[in-house]
Amino acid sequence: MIWEIVKEVLRLGGKGGRVKLLDVAAGSGFFTERIKRKLEERGVKVDVYGAGHNTKHAEEA
């Protein structure tokens, strides 16, 4: 499931760029952090925002 989401983000234009991910706080953040890490491994700058995250950084992007 993680890889499918990562592939879709890359397909939609995340390659070599920057994306913002909304974490809706439906759980522990486990999946959000894994998706973030996989995208960053592929050169994408990821800002996570939403409940439980520092939204200031995402808003500045």
Coordinates of N, CA and C in Angstrom, one line a residue:
M1 N 0.8 -1.2 0.0 CA 0.0 0.0 0.0 C 0.9 1.3 0.0
I2 N 1.9 1.3 0.8 CA 2.8 2.4 0.8 C 3.4 2.7 -0.6
W3 N 3.9 1.7 -1.2 CA 4.5 1.9 -2.5 C 3.5 2.4 -3.6
E4 N 2.3 2.0 -3.5 CA 1.2 2.4 -4.4 C 1.0 3.9 -4.3
I5 N 1.0 4.4 -3.0 CA 0.8 5.8 -2.8 C 2.0 6.6 -3.2
V6 N 3.2 6.1 -3.0 CA 4.4 6.8 -3.4 C 4.4 6.9 -4.9
K7 N 4.1 5.8 -5.6 CA 4.1 5.8 -7.1 C 3.1 6.9 -7.6
E8 N 2.0 7.0 -7.0 CA 0.9 7.9 -7.5 C 1.4 9.4 -7.2
V9 N 2.0 9.6 -6.1 CA 2.5 11.0 -5.9 C 3.6 11.3 -6.9
L10 N 4.5 10.4 -7.2 CA 5.5 10.6 -8.1 C 4.9 10.9 -9.5
R11 N 3.9 10.1 -9.9 CA 3.3 10.2 -11.2 C 2.6 11.5 -11.3
L12 N 2.1 12.1 -10.3 CA 1.3 13.3 -10.3 C 2.3 14.6 -10.3
G13 N 3.5 14.3 -10.3 CA 4.4 15.5 -10.4 C 5.3 15.7 -9.2
G14 N 5.4 14.7 -8.3 CA 6.3 14.9 -7.2 C 7.8 14.7 -7.4
K15 N 8.1 14.1 -8.6 CA 9.5 13.7 -8.8 C 10.4 15.0 -8.8
G16 N 11.4 14.9 -7.9 CA 12.4 16.0 -7.9 C 11.8 17.3 -7.4
G17 N 10.6 17.3 -6.9 CA 10.0 18.6 -6.4 C 9.7 18.6 -5.0
R18 N 8.5 19.1 -4.7 CA 8.1 19.3 -3.3 C 6.6 19.0 -3.2
V19 N 6.2 18.3 -2.2 CA 4.8 18.0 -2.0 C 4.4 18.2 -0.5
K20 N 3.2 18.5 -0.3 CA 2.6 18.6 1.0 C 1.7 17.4 1.2
L21 N 1.8 16.8 2.3 CA 1.0 15.6 2.7 C 0.1 16.0 3.9
L22 N -1.2 15.8 3.8 CA -2.1 16.0 4.9 C -2.2 14.8 5.7
D23 N -1.9 14.8 6.9 CA -2.1 13.7 7.9 C -3.4 14.0 8.6
V24 N -4.4 13.2 8.4 CA -5.7 13.4 9.0 C -5.8 12.9 10.4
A25 N -4.8 12.4 10.9 CA -4.7 11.9 12.3 C -5.7 10.8 12.6
A26 N -5.8 9.9 11.6 CA -6.6 8.7 11.8 C -6.0 7.6 12.6
G27 N -4.7 7.7 12.8 CA -3.9 6.7 13.5 C -2.7 7.3 14.1
S28 N -1.6 6.4 14.1 CA -0.4 6.8 14.8 C 0.6 7.6 14.0
G29 N 0.3 7.8 12.7 CA 1.2 8.4 11.8 C 2.2 7.5 11.1
F30 N 2.1 6.2 11.4 CA 3.0 5.2 10.9 C 3.1 5.2 9.4
F31 N 1.9 5.2 8.7 CA 1.9 5.2 7.3 C 2.4 6.5 6.7
T32 N 2.0 7.6 7.3 CA 2.5 8.9 6.8 C 4.0 9.0 6.8
E33 N 4.6 8.6 7.9 CA 6.0 8.7 8.0 C 6.7 7.8 7.0
R34 N 6.2 6.6 6.8 CA 6.8 5.7 5.8 C 6.7 6.3 4.4
I35 N 5.6 6.9 4.1 CA 5.4 7.5 2.7 C 6.4 8.6 2.6
K36 N 6.5 9.4 3.6 CA 7.4 10.6 3.6 C 8.8 10.1 3.4
R37 N 9.2 9.1 4.1 CA 10.6 8.6 4.0 C 10.9 8.1 2.6
K38 N 9.9 7.3 2.0 CA 10.1 6.8 0.6 C 10.2 7.9 -0.4
L39 N 9.4 8.9 -0.3 CA 9.4 10.0 -1.2 C 10.8 10.8 -1.1
E40 N 11.2 11.0 0.2 CA 12.5 11.7 0.4 C 13.6 10.9 -0.2
E41 N 13.6 9.6 -0.1 CA 14.6 8.7 -0.7 C 14.7 8.9 -2.2
R42 N 13.6 9.4 -2.8 CA 13.6 9.6 -4.2 C 13.7 11.1 -4.6
G43 N 14.2 11.9 -3.7 CA 14.5 13.3 -3.9 C 13.4 14.3 -3.8
V44 N 12.3 13.9 -3.2 CA 11.1 14.8 -3.1 C 11.2 15.4 -1.7
K45 N 11.0 16.7 -1.6 CA 10.9 17.4 -0.3 C 9.5 17.3 0.1
V46 N 9.3 16.8 1.3 CA 7.9 16.5 1.8 C 7.6 17.3 3.1
D47 N 6.5 18.0 3.0 CA 6.0 18.8 4.2 C 4.8 18.1 4.6
V48 N 4.7 17.6 5.9 CA 3.5 17.0 6.5 C 2.8 18.0 7.3
Y49 N 1.5 18.1 7.2 CA 0.7 19.0 8.0 C -0.6 18.4 8.4
G50 N -1.2 18.9 9.4 CA -2.5 18.4 9.9 C -2.4 18.2 11.4
A51 N -3.3 17.5 11.9 CA -3.4 17.3 13.4 C -2.1 16.6 13.8
G52 N -1.5 17.1 14.9 CA -0.3 16.5 15.5 C 1.0 16.9 14.8
H53 N 0.9 17.7 13.8 CA 2.1 18.1 13.1 C 2.3 19.6 13.2
N54 N 3.5 20.1 13.1 CA 3.8 21.5 13.1 C 3.4 22.1 11.7
T55 N 2.2 22.8 11.7 CA 1.7 23.3 10.4 C 2.4 24.5 10.0
K56 N 3.2 25.2 10.8 CA 3.8 26.4 10.4 C 4.8 26.2 9.3
H57 N 5.6 25.1 9.4 CA 6.5 24.8 8.3 C 5.8 24.5 7.0
A58 N 4.8 23.8 7.0 CA 4.0 23.5 5.8 C 3.4 24.7 5.2
E59 N 3.0 25.7 6.0 CA 2.4 26.9 5.5 C 3.4 27.8 4.8
E60 N 4.7 27.7 5.3 CA 5.7 28.6 4.7 C 6.2 28.1 3.4
A61 N 5.9 26.8 3.0 CA 6.4 26.3 1.8 C 5.7 26.8 0.6

